[in-house]
Amino acid sequence: MSPILQSIANGSARGYGAFFGAGGGGAFESIASATGTGSSGTITFSSIPGTYQHLQIRFRAFTSTNGYTLYMRLNSDTTSNYNFHYLSGNGATVYAGGSASSEMMITQEFVGMENTNATCGIIDIHDYASTTKNKTIRTLAGLDKNGTGEIDLTSGLWRSTNAITALSFRSADNFTTNTTFALYGIKGA
């Protein structure tokens, strides 16, 4: 596991107190991880087991070019079933907006600069295995642009009661080989 993901896992996994009952031992489990290939702008997790209450994805993303948006699709759904709102700030300007779309925006911009800076984030997907609820998603992501960075807070809704069994992340540019996405399952109380 990368140092960034390891420090996030050790430092904040239990900080999501709403996900853990008393004791909470073993309630946060690794399901899978994936790395960029340098030749594709898509990373996919499939055959996600329905044995957890929530999912969490932690990522450290690089592309070879700056300025691309990171998107997520659930169960390969490309219809306009996604709604999201975002709040972004870079220390000088605040941006806010929202949209209905054929995919969920995760972060508005992320950094290329392959080995210098990363866009890092945590995505929570609540009640992903439920077949009676639409799915809610929240993301906290940040990036550094050699001292001028940005932070994004995104919340979203996938208007489907289908259980989530697959998710994919997409960029218009290829993910470099030091890009890492890690999928975790969070058990209920």
Short mmCIF file of C-alpha atoms in Angstrom, two decimals, residues 5-173:
data_model
loop_
_atom_site.label_atom_id
_atom_site.label_comp_id
_atom_site.label_asym_id
_atom_site.label_seq_id
_atom_site.Cartn_x
_atom_site.Cartn_y
_atom_site.Cartn_z
CA LEU A 5 -3.05 5.45 1.63
CA GLN A 6 -1.39 3.77 4.60
CA SER A 7 -1.31 7.00 6.61
CA ILE A 8 -4.92 7.72 5.72
CA ALA A 9 -5.90 4.19 6.76
CA ASN A 10 -4.02 4.37 10.05
CA GLY A 11 -4.93 7.95 10.86
CA SER A 12 -8.53 8.33 9.88
CA ALA A 13 -10.29 5.02 9.32
CA ARG A 14 -11.75 5.07 12.81
CA GLY A 15 -12.48 8.79 12.44
CA TYR A 16 -15.59 7.80 10.53
CA GLY A 17 -17.30 7.05 13.85
CA ALA A 18 -20.76 6.76 12.35
CA PHE A 19 -19.65 3.60 10.59
CA PHE A 20 -18.43 1.74 13.65
CA GLY A 21 -20.26 0.22 16.57
CA ALA A 22 -18.73 -0.25 19.99
CA GLY A 23 -15.43 -2.06 19.72
CA GLY A 24 -15.37 -1.67 15.90
CA GLY A 25 -12.59 -4.28 15.60
CA GLY A 26 -12.14 -5.50 12.04
CA ALA A 27 -14.99 -3.34 10.75
CA PHE A 28 -12.85 -1.76 8.01
CA GLU A 29 -11.61 -4.32 5.47
CA SER A 30 -9.64 -4.11 2.24
CA ILE A 31 -11.56 -5.50 -0.76
CA ALA A 32 -9.28 -4.67 -3.70
CA SER A 33 -6.80 -2.17 -5.09
CA ALA A 34 -5.89 -1.08 -8.59
CA THR A 35 -3.11 0.96 -10.16
CA GLY A 36 -2.89 2.97 -13.34
CA THR A 37 -1.32 1.41 -16.42
CA GLY A 38 -0.15 4.56 -18.20
CA SER A 39 -2.24 3.59 -21.22
CA SER A 40 -5.82 3.89 -19.94
CA GLY A 41 -7.95 6.60 -18.36
CA THR A 42 -10.23 4.07 -16.65
CA ILE A 43 -9.90 2.06 -13.44
CA THR A 44 -12.65 -0.46 -12.66
CA PHE A 45 -13.66 -2.57 -9.67
CA SER A 46 -16.11 -5.37 -10.47
CA SER A 47 -17.74 -8.24 -8.59
CA ILE A 48 -17.95 -6.16 -5.40
CA PRO A 49 -19.36 -8.40 -2.64
CA GLY A 50 -22.59 -7.26 -1.00
CA THR A 51 -21.43 -8.19 2.51
CA TYR A 52 -20.67 -4.72 3.89
CA GLN A 53 -22.83 -1.80 4.92
CA HIS A 54 -20.81 0.92 3.17
CA LEU A 55 -17.90 1.26 0.73
CA GLN A 56 -14.94 3.59 0.89
CA ILE A 57 -12.47 4.32 -1.88
CA ARG A 58 -9.16 6.04 -1.20
CA PHE A 59 -7.21 7.29 -4.14
CA ARG A 60 -3.99 8.97 -5.18
CA ALA A 61 -4.30 9.94 -8.84
CA PHE A 62 -1.86 11.19 -11.46
CA THR A 63 -2.18 11.80 -15.18
CA SER A 64 0.43 13.03 -17.61
CA THR A 65 -1.45 16.31 -18.16
CA ASN A 66 -2.95 18.77 -15.65
CA GLY A 67 -6.53 19.87 -15.45
CA TYR A 68 -8.77 16.88 -15.99
CA THR A 69 -11.94 16.06 -14.06
CA LEU A 70 -12.24 12.71 -12.30
CA TYR A 71 -15.58 10.91 -12.76
CA MET A 72 -17.15 7.75 -11.33
CA ARG A 73 -19.81 5.41 -12.75
CA LEU A 74 -21.72 2.78 -10.80
CA ASN A 75 -22.66 -0.57 -12.37
CA SER A 76 -21.65 0.83 -15.81
CA ASP A 77 -24.73 3.09 -15.73
CA THR A 78 -24.35 5.78 -18.42
CA THR A 79 -27.86 7.23 -18.13
CA SER A 80 -28.56 10.56 -16.43
CA ASN A 81 -29.11 8.96 -13.02
CA TYR A 82 -26.44 10.98 -11.20
CA ASN A 83 -26.87 14.27 -9.36
CA PHE A 84 -24.00 16.02 -7.62
CA HIS A 85 -23.05 19.26 -5.90
CA TYR A 86 -19.53 20.50 -5.31
CA LEU A 87 -17.71 23.17 -3.35
CA SER A 88 -14.11 23.90 -4.34
CA GLY A 89 -11.57 26.40 -3.10
CA ASN A 90 -7.99 27.27 -3.98
CA GLY A 91 -7.15 29.87 -1.32
CA ALA A 92 -8.21 32.78 -3.52
CA THR A 93 -11.46 31.71 -5.18
CA VAL A 94 -14.39 29.54 -4.16
CA TYR A 95 -16.39 27.61 -6.75
CA ALA A 96 -19.73 25.91 -6.24
CA GLY A 97 -22.15 24.19 -8.53
CA GLY A 98 -24.16 21.14 -9.28
CA SER A 99 -25.42 19.07 -12.13
CA ALA A 100 -27.38 16.07 -13.31
CA SER A 101 -25.18 13.87 -15.44
CA SER A 102 -24.42 10.45 -16.90
CA GLU A 103 -21.59 10.05 -14.34
CA MET A 104 -20.65 11.37 -10.91
CA MET A 105 -18.01 14.09 -10.70
CA ILE A 106 -15.49 13.18 -7.99
CA THR A 107 -13.07 16.09 -8.21
CA GLN A 108 -13.16 19.03 -10.56
CA GLU A 109 -9.49 19.05 -11.43
CA PHE A 110 -6.54 16.86 -10.69
CA VAL A 111 -2.85 17.14 -11.16
CA GLY A 112 -0.65 15.53 -13.78
CA MET A 113 3.00 16.05 -12.87
CA GLU A 114 3.45 12.31 -12.58
CA ASN A 115 5.95 12.04 -9.70
CA THR A 116 5.68 15.48 -8.12
CA ASN A 117 2.19 16.04 -6.74
CA ALA A 118 -0.93 13.94 -6.41
CA THR A 119 -4.62 14.45 -6.11
CA CYS A 120 -5.71 12.44 -3.07
CA GLY A 121 -9.19 11.76 -1.84
CA ILE A 122 -11.66 9.64 0.07
CA ILE A 123 -15.03 8.61 -1.36
CA ASP A 124 -17.80 7.17 0.82
CA ILE A 125 -20.72 5.26 -0.72
CA HIS A 126 -23.49 4.64 1.78
CA ASP A 127 -25.77 1.57 1.84
CA TYR A 128 -24.31 0.38 -1.47
CA ALA A 129 -25.87 -3.12 -1.25
CA SER A 130 -29.39 -1.91 -0.47
CA THR A 131 -32.08 -2.66 -3.03
CA THR A 132 -34.58 -0.23 -1.48
CA LYS A 133 -32.54 3.01 -1.38
CA ASN A 134 -30.95 5.36 -3.86
CA LYS A 135 -27.20 5.61 -3.18
CA THR A 136 -25.54 8.66 -1.60
CA ILE A 137 -21.91 9.51 -2.18
CA ARG A 138 -19.55 12.02 -0.59
CA THR A 139 -16.01 12.90 -1.54
CA LEU A 140 -13.25 14.95 0.03
CA ALA A 141 -10.29 15.46 -2.30
CA GLY A 142 -7.36 17.79 -2.54
CA LEU A 143 -4.42 18.56 -4.78
CA ASP A 144 -1.27 20.62 -4.76
CA LYS A 145 -0.10 22.63 -7.76
CA ASN A 146 3.35 23.52 -6.45
CA GLY A 147 2.00 25.60 -3.60
CA THR A 148 -1.35 26.72 -4.99
CA GLY A 149 -3.61 23.69 -4.45
CA GLU A 150 -7.31 23.11 -4.37
CA ILE A 151 -9.75 21.25 -2.17
CA ASP A 152 -13.05 19.75 -3.36
CA LEU A 153 -16.04 18.62 -1.35
CA THR A 154 -18.58 16.75 -3.49
CA SER A 155 -21.87 15.12 -2.56
CA GLY A 156 -23.92 13.06 -4.92
CA LEU A 157 -26.85 10.79 -5.51
CA TRP A 158 -27.18 7.81 -7.82
CA ARG A 159 -30.89 7.51 -8.48
CA SER A 160 -31.06 3.74 -8.49
CA THR A 161 -32.12 1.11 -5.98
CA ASN A 162 -29.84 -1.49 -7.59
CA ALA A 163 -27.12 -2.87 -5.35
CA ILE A 164 -23.69 -1.62 -6.46
CA THR A 165 -21.58 -4.49 -7.79
CA ALA A 166 -19.13 -2.50 -9.94
CA LEU A 167 -17.67 0.97 -10.08
CA SER A 168 -15.27 2.68 -12.43
CA PHE A 169 -13.24 5.88 -12.43
CA ARG A 170 -12.59 7.83 -15.59
CA SER A 171 -10.36 10.64 -16.74
CA ALA A 172 -9.93 12.09 -20.23
CA ASP A 173 -6.18 11.43 -19.84
#
